[in-house]
Amino acid sequence: MTSPTTVHADDARASLEALRTEIGKAVVGQDSAVTGLVVALLCRGHVLLEGVPGVAKTLLVRALAASLELDTKRVQFTPDLMPSDVTGSLVYDARTAEFSFQNGPVFTNLLLADEINRTPPKTQSSLLEAMEERQVTVDGVPRPLPEPFLVAATQNPVEYEGTYPLPEAQLDRFLLKLTVPLPSREDEIGVLTRHAAGFNPRDLQAAGVRPVAGPADLEAARQAVARVAVSPEIAGYVVDICRATRESPSLTLGVSPRGATALLSTSRAWAWLTGRDYVTPDDVKALALPTLRHRIQLRPEAEMEGVTADSVLNSVLSFVPVPR
C-alpha cells in the first residue's frame, strides 16, 4: 500500500512536470533550459541563463513565474543601478522622525535579474548575501528573505559591448549556468506562427499560462529528493570528475568542493524527476555541463585555440572511469 508521503511526492512530480507544458505555451524549443530551472527549484539553487539578445531568456523566466504560485519581481540591471535599488534601503519618515526599512525587489520568491552583467561588480555583489545566506543585512540588521527564494539571472555573452564579467565568487553562487541557443529553423517558424496568430509575450495570461504548482509541491518534492540514494561509487565518480578538472592543462581553475556538492545535488534532483530513488552515472553526466561550466576557468592560450568550458568538461567525462 502506498503511503501518503509517497502519493504526495508523486503528485508533486506530476505538478512539476506540468510546468513544461505551461511554459511551452509561451516559449518554443527550450526544453533543456526549462528542465534546468525545475532542477534549481528542487535544489534551492540559483540559475544563470546565457544567450544572445532576443532568444526569450526573460520570457522563459516570466513563464516559469506565471506557472508557479509564487511572488515574482524583475530588476533590469543597468550601469547606473545601485546596490540599494536591489536590496532596499533605510528611508526617513518625517511623521515619526525615524528611519524605516523599505524592502527592495529582492524580497520575493522568484527574482528575475535581467542582464545582470550590464551593471558594475559593486551592484552585482549586492546579491551575494541574498543568494548565499537568503537574507539581506542593512544597518547591521539581518532581514530574512521569503521561502522559497530563487534568483534567475540572464546575461549576454561576455564578448558583447557594455558587459561586466561576473566575479568568480558570484558565479560560484549559481547552481546552474544554462545556455539558451538560437532556435532551430522549425522552432523559429513556430515562434513566428504564434506571433502571427496574435501571441503577445507581455500577456502570458492571454496565452493560457496558468499556475500548476506552488510552495507545497516544491516542499514535498524537495523532501523526496533528499531521500534519493547515493552509493559510495557514485560519490566517488562525482569527486573524480571534479578532481580531473583541477589537473586539466587547459584550465587555470578547476571545480571546487562546492561544485562537487552542487553536482551531487543536481544529479539527485534529476534522478527523482525521472522517477528513480537512486542516482546513476548517467544522471551525473546529464547535469555535469550546466552545473560545472561556470566553475572552471580557461587558460588564455586555450581560449585562443578555440577551447571552450564545455569541450574541456566533455573531455573529462570521456576519460574518467564510469562506475559499474
XYZ file of C-alpha atoms in Angstrom:
324
model
C 0.000 0.000 0.000
C 1.390 3.432 -0.902
C 1.977 5.838 1.958
C 0.508 9.357 1.889
C 4.016 10.809 1.686
C 4.781 8.832 -1.477
C 1.479 9.841 -3.026
C 2.164 13.465 -2.208
C 5.645 13.216 -3.716
C 4.216 11.642 -6.873
C 1.640 14.421 -7.116
C 4.420 16.971 -6.694
C 6.411 15.320 -9.501
C 3.371 15.449 -11.776
C 2.854 19.143 -10.953
C 6.477 19.995 -11.729
C 6.367 18.011 -14.962
C 3.270 20.032 -15.917
C 5.475 23.144 -15.793
C 6.967 22.088 -19.131
C 3.552 22.163 -20.789
C 2.647 25.539 -19.311
C 5.965 27.177 -20.184
C 5.708 25.633 -23.668
C 2.602 27.780 -24.248
C 4.896 30.826 -24.255
C 8.402 29.550 -25.132
C 9.227 27.259 -28.060
C 12.031 24.707 -28.080
C 13.928 25.397 -24.843
C 13.247 22.125 -23.019
C 16.735 21.802 -21.516
C 16.545 25.295 -20.007
C 13.098 24.542 -18.554
C 14.437 21.331 -17.024
C 17.371 23.242 -15.534
C 15.054 25.762 -13.897
C 12.988 22.967 -12.335
C 16.159 21.245 -11.056
C 17.277 24.544 -9.495
C 13.925 24.907 -7.723
C 14.293 21.407 -6.279
C 17.862 22.115 -5.086
C 17.120 25.598 -3.683
C 19.711 26.940 -6.126
C 20.039 29.891 -8.472
C 20.267 29.908 -12.262
C 22.291 31.912 -14.769
C 20.813 31.979 -18.286
C 23.220 32.990 -21.035
C 22.387 33.708 -24.655
C 22.440 36.443 -27.261
C 19.686 39.089 -27.045
C 16.318 38.012 -28.402
C 16.252 34.269 -27.619
C 13.482 34.544 -24.980
C 15.615 34.344 -21.814
C 13.421 36.848 -19.977
C 10.214 35.338 -21.359
C 11.351 31.908 -20.132
C 11.681 33.115 -16.535
C 8.431 35.092 -16.710
C 6.632 31.995 -17.991
C 8.112 29.965 -15.118
C 6.840 32.536 -12.626
C 3.391 32.528 -14.221
C 3.319 28.705 -13.970
C 4.069 28.797 -10.233
C 2.011 30.238 -7.419
C 4.953 32.359 -6.331
C 5.584 36.064 -5.914
C 7.978 37.379 -8.537
C 9.789 40.639 -9.231
C 12.061 41.817 -12.035
C 15.117 44.071 -11.904
C 16.598 45.453 -15.111
C 20.325 45.732 -14.397
C 21.857 48.886 -15.873
C 25.256 50.608 -15.472
C 23.792 53.190 -13.041
C 21.896 50.711 -10.815
C 22.849 50.999 -7.126
C 23.016 48.120 -4.592
C 20.183 49.678 -2.559
C 17.993 49.556 -5.686
C 18.149 45.757 -5.344
C 18.253 45.114 -1.592
C 16.255 48.059 -0.244
C 17.282 50.953 1.970
C 16.524 52.982 5.081
C 14.104 55.823 4.417
C 13.482 58.743 6.762
C 9.862 59.108 7.846
C 9.136 62.741 8.743
C 5.952 61.799 10.626
C 7.754 59.563 13.125
C 11.188 61.235 12.828
C 12.670 57.754 12.417
C 14.263 55.698 9.668
C 12.297 52.712 8.390
C 13.454 49.982 6.031
C 11.830 49.809 2.616
C 12.100 46.363 1.038
C 13.859 46.157 -2.313
C 12.769 43.851 -5.141
C 14.988 41.062 -3.747
C 12.253 40.391 -1.171
C 10.327 37.969 -3.363
C 10.196 34.250 -4.205
C 11.484 34.461 -7.771
C 13.782 37.346 -8.665
C 14.447 37.924 -12.347
C 17.797 39.701 -12.569
C 17.692 40.806 -16.196
C 21.038 41.357 -17.967
C 22.958 41.075 -14.687
C 26.310 41.597 -16.412
C 25.367 45.072 -17.655
C 25.861 46.505 -14.169
C 29.246 47.051 -12.440
C 30.599 44.491 -9.927
C 29.602 46.655 -6.915
C 25.926 46.201 -7.710
C 26.362 42.598 -8.852
C 27.829 41.777 -5.442
C 24.758 43.180 -3.674
C 23.108 39.851 -4.460
C 25.869 37.730 -2.884
C 24.465 37.690 0.663
C 20.914 37.221 -0.596
C 21.915 34.256 -2.755
C 24.097 32.532 -0.164
C 22.532 33.410 3.206
C 18.973 34.105 1.957
C 18.923 37.330 3.904
C 19.813 40.997 3.474
C 21.731 42.922 6.136
C 21.087 46.672 6.259
C 22.413 48.867 9.064
C 23.587 45.739 10.899
C 20.121 44.148 10.962
C 19.704 40.819 9.083
C 16.372 40.594 7.265
C 15.360 37.107 6.069
C 14.065 36.610 2.550
C 10.870 34.697 1.728
C 10.988 30.957 1.176
C 11.323 29.666 -1.493
C 13.823 32.141 -2.947
C 15.385 31.776 -6.392
C 17.473 34.194 -8.448
C 17.123 33.621 -12.179
C 19.669 35.907 -13.832
C 20.046 36.479 -17.557
C 23.260 37.660 -19.169
C 24.547 38.393 -22.631
C 27.779 36.672 -23.724
C 30.764 38.499 -22.217
C 32.179 39.452 -25.608
C 29.241 41.812 -26.168
C 29.871 45.530 -25.610
C 28.850 47.067 -22.293
C 29.145 43.883 -20.220
C 30.994 43.365 -16.933
C 32.088 39.745 -16.333
C 30.643 38.333 -13.114
C 33.297 37.789 -10.407
C 34.237 34.167 -9.694
C 32.791 34.348 -6.176
C 29.385 35.256 -7.551
C 29.486 32.762 -10.420
C 30.088 30.030 -7.841
C 26.823 31.005 -6.101
C 24.824 29.983 -9.156
C 23.861 26.330 -9.061
C 23.461 26.090 -12.849
C 24.551 28.014 -15.917
C 22.152 27.289 -18.755
C 22.881 28.303 -22.320
C 19.884 29.449 -24.347
C 20.757 28.810 -28.006
C 19.261 30.251 -31.133
C 16.196 28.190 -32.128
C 16.189 25.664 -34.956
C 14.501 26.634 -38.235
C 11.365 24.689 -37.313
C 11.157 26.260 -33.859
C 11.698 29.735 -35.280
C 8.864 29.169 -37.752
C 6.743 28.100 -34.756
C 7.590 31.360 -32.974
C 6.572 33.453 -35.978
C 3.381 31.432 -36.442
C 2.375 32.130 -32.852
C 3.037 35.842 -33.223
C 1.064 35.932 -36.466
C -1.838 34.325 -34.589
C -1.800 37.147 -32.015
C 0.555 35.870 -29.294
C 1.635 38.716 -27.000
C 4.725 37.875 -24.878
C 3.730 40.617 -22.422
C 0.343 38.982 -21.702
C 1.030 35.415 -20.614
C -2.415 35.050 -19.114
C -3.954 35.563 -22.555
C -1.615 32.863 -23.870
C -3.211 30.442 -21.403
C -0.284 30.125 -18.961
C -1.729 29.165 -15.554
C -0.199 28.255 -12.167
C 0.210 24.463 -11.986
C 2.485 24.142 -8.918
C 3.056 26.006 -5.674
C 5.168 26.089 -2.496
C 3.558 22.902 -1.113
C 4.546 20.965 -4.243
C 8.095 22.295 -4.032
C 8.440 21.350 -0.357
C 7.133 17.808 -0.942
C 9.434 17.434 -3.951
C 12.484 18.661 -2.028
C 11.818 16.182 0.764
C 11.570 13.392 -1.809
C 14.828 14.474 -3.482
C 16.557 14.377 -0.075
C 15.673 10.668 0.139
C 17.284 9.774 -3.214
C 20.066 7.283 -2.508
C 23.698 7.958 -3.463
C 26.057 4.985 -3.487
C 29.728 5.345 -2.491
C 30.642 4.577 -6.115
C 28.551 7.500 -7.396
C 30.024 9.852 -4.788
C 33.495 8.750 -5.878
C 32.570 9.312 -9.537
C 31.481 12.908 -8.822
C 34.710 13.576 -6.918
C 36.856 12.034 -9.691
C 35.211 14.273 -12.315
C 35.827 17.402 -10.257
C 39.411 16.444 -9.381
C 40.147 15.772 -13.052
C 39.237 19.368 -13.925
C 41.863 20.597 -11.447
C 44.525 18.678 -13.369
C 43.438 19.744 -16.862
C 46.221 21.560 -18.775
C 43.556 23.774 -20.406
C 42.361 25.255 -17.102
C 43.738 27.706 -14.565
C 40.858 26.960 -12.199
C 39.158 23.626 -11.679
C 35.948 22.716 -9.867
C 35.938 23.352 -6.113
C 34.410 21.021 -3.488
C 31.382 23.341 -3.534
C 30.984 22.454 -7.214
C 31.176 18.742 -6.361
C 28.342 19.062 -3.818
C 26.341 21.050 -6.386
C 26.756 18.283 -8.989
C 25.631 15.686 -6.470
C 22.540 17.769 -5.612
C 21.505 18.356 -9.216
C 22.069 14.679 -10.081
C 19.752 13.622 -7.246
C 17.073 16.073 -8.394
C 17.296 14.800 -11.982
C 17.117 11.170 -10.804
C 13.921 11.935 -8.857
C 12.371 13.848 -11.747
C 12.924 10.844 -13.997
C 11.183 8.560 -11.495
C 14.076 6.918 -9.631
C 15.078 6.939 -5.960
C 18.784 6.383 -6.668
C 21.460 8.185 -8.729
C 23.132 6.609 -11.763
C 26.290 7.703 -13.638
C 24.037 8.898 -16.481
C 22.348 11.346 -14.075
C 25.761 12.773 -13.193
C 26.732 13.074 -16.870
C 23.428 14.744 -17.758
C 23.941 17.552 -15.228
C 27.750 17.881 -15.348
C 27.921 20.604 -18.015
C 25.251 23.004 -16.685
C 26.464 22.518 -13.094
C 30.194 22.906 -13.727
C 30.733 25.036 -16.868
C 30.785 28.329 -14.920
C 33.025 26.969 -12.145
C 36.112 26.436 -14.309
C 38.437 28.991 -15.877
C 40.220 28.509 -19.184
C 43.851 29.399 -19.758
C 44.183 32.354 -22.186
C 46.168 30.250 -24.665
C 43.489 27.528 -24.615
C 40.812 30.145 -25.295
C 42.800 31.465 -28.248
C 42.907 27.937 -29.664
C 39.105 27.738 -29.531
C 38.827 25.525 -26.446
C 35.576 26.007 -24.513
C 34.491 25.092 -20.990
C 32.048 22.554 -22.409
C 34.702 20.882 -24.567
C 37.011 20.511 -21.540
C 34.198 19.001 -19.457
C 33.225 16.610 -22.258
C 36.849 15.509 -22.462
C 36.941 14.936 -18.698
C 33.712 12.910 -18.820
C 35.119 10.765 -21.624
C 38.203 9.596 -19.713
C 37.056 9.442 -16.050
C 36.167 5.770 -15.401
C 32.426 5.170 -15.019
C 31.437 3.009 -12.027
C 29.704 -0.262 -12.868
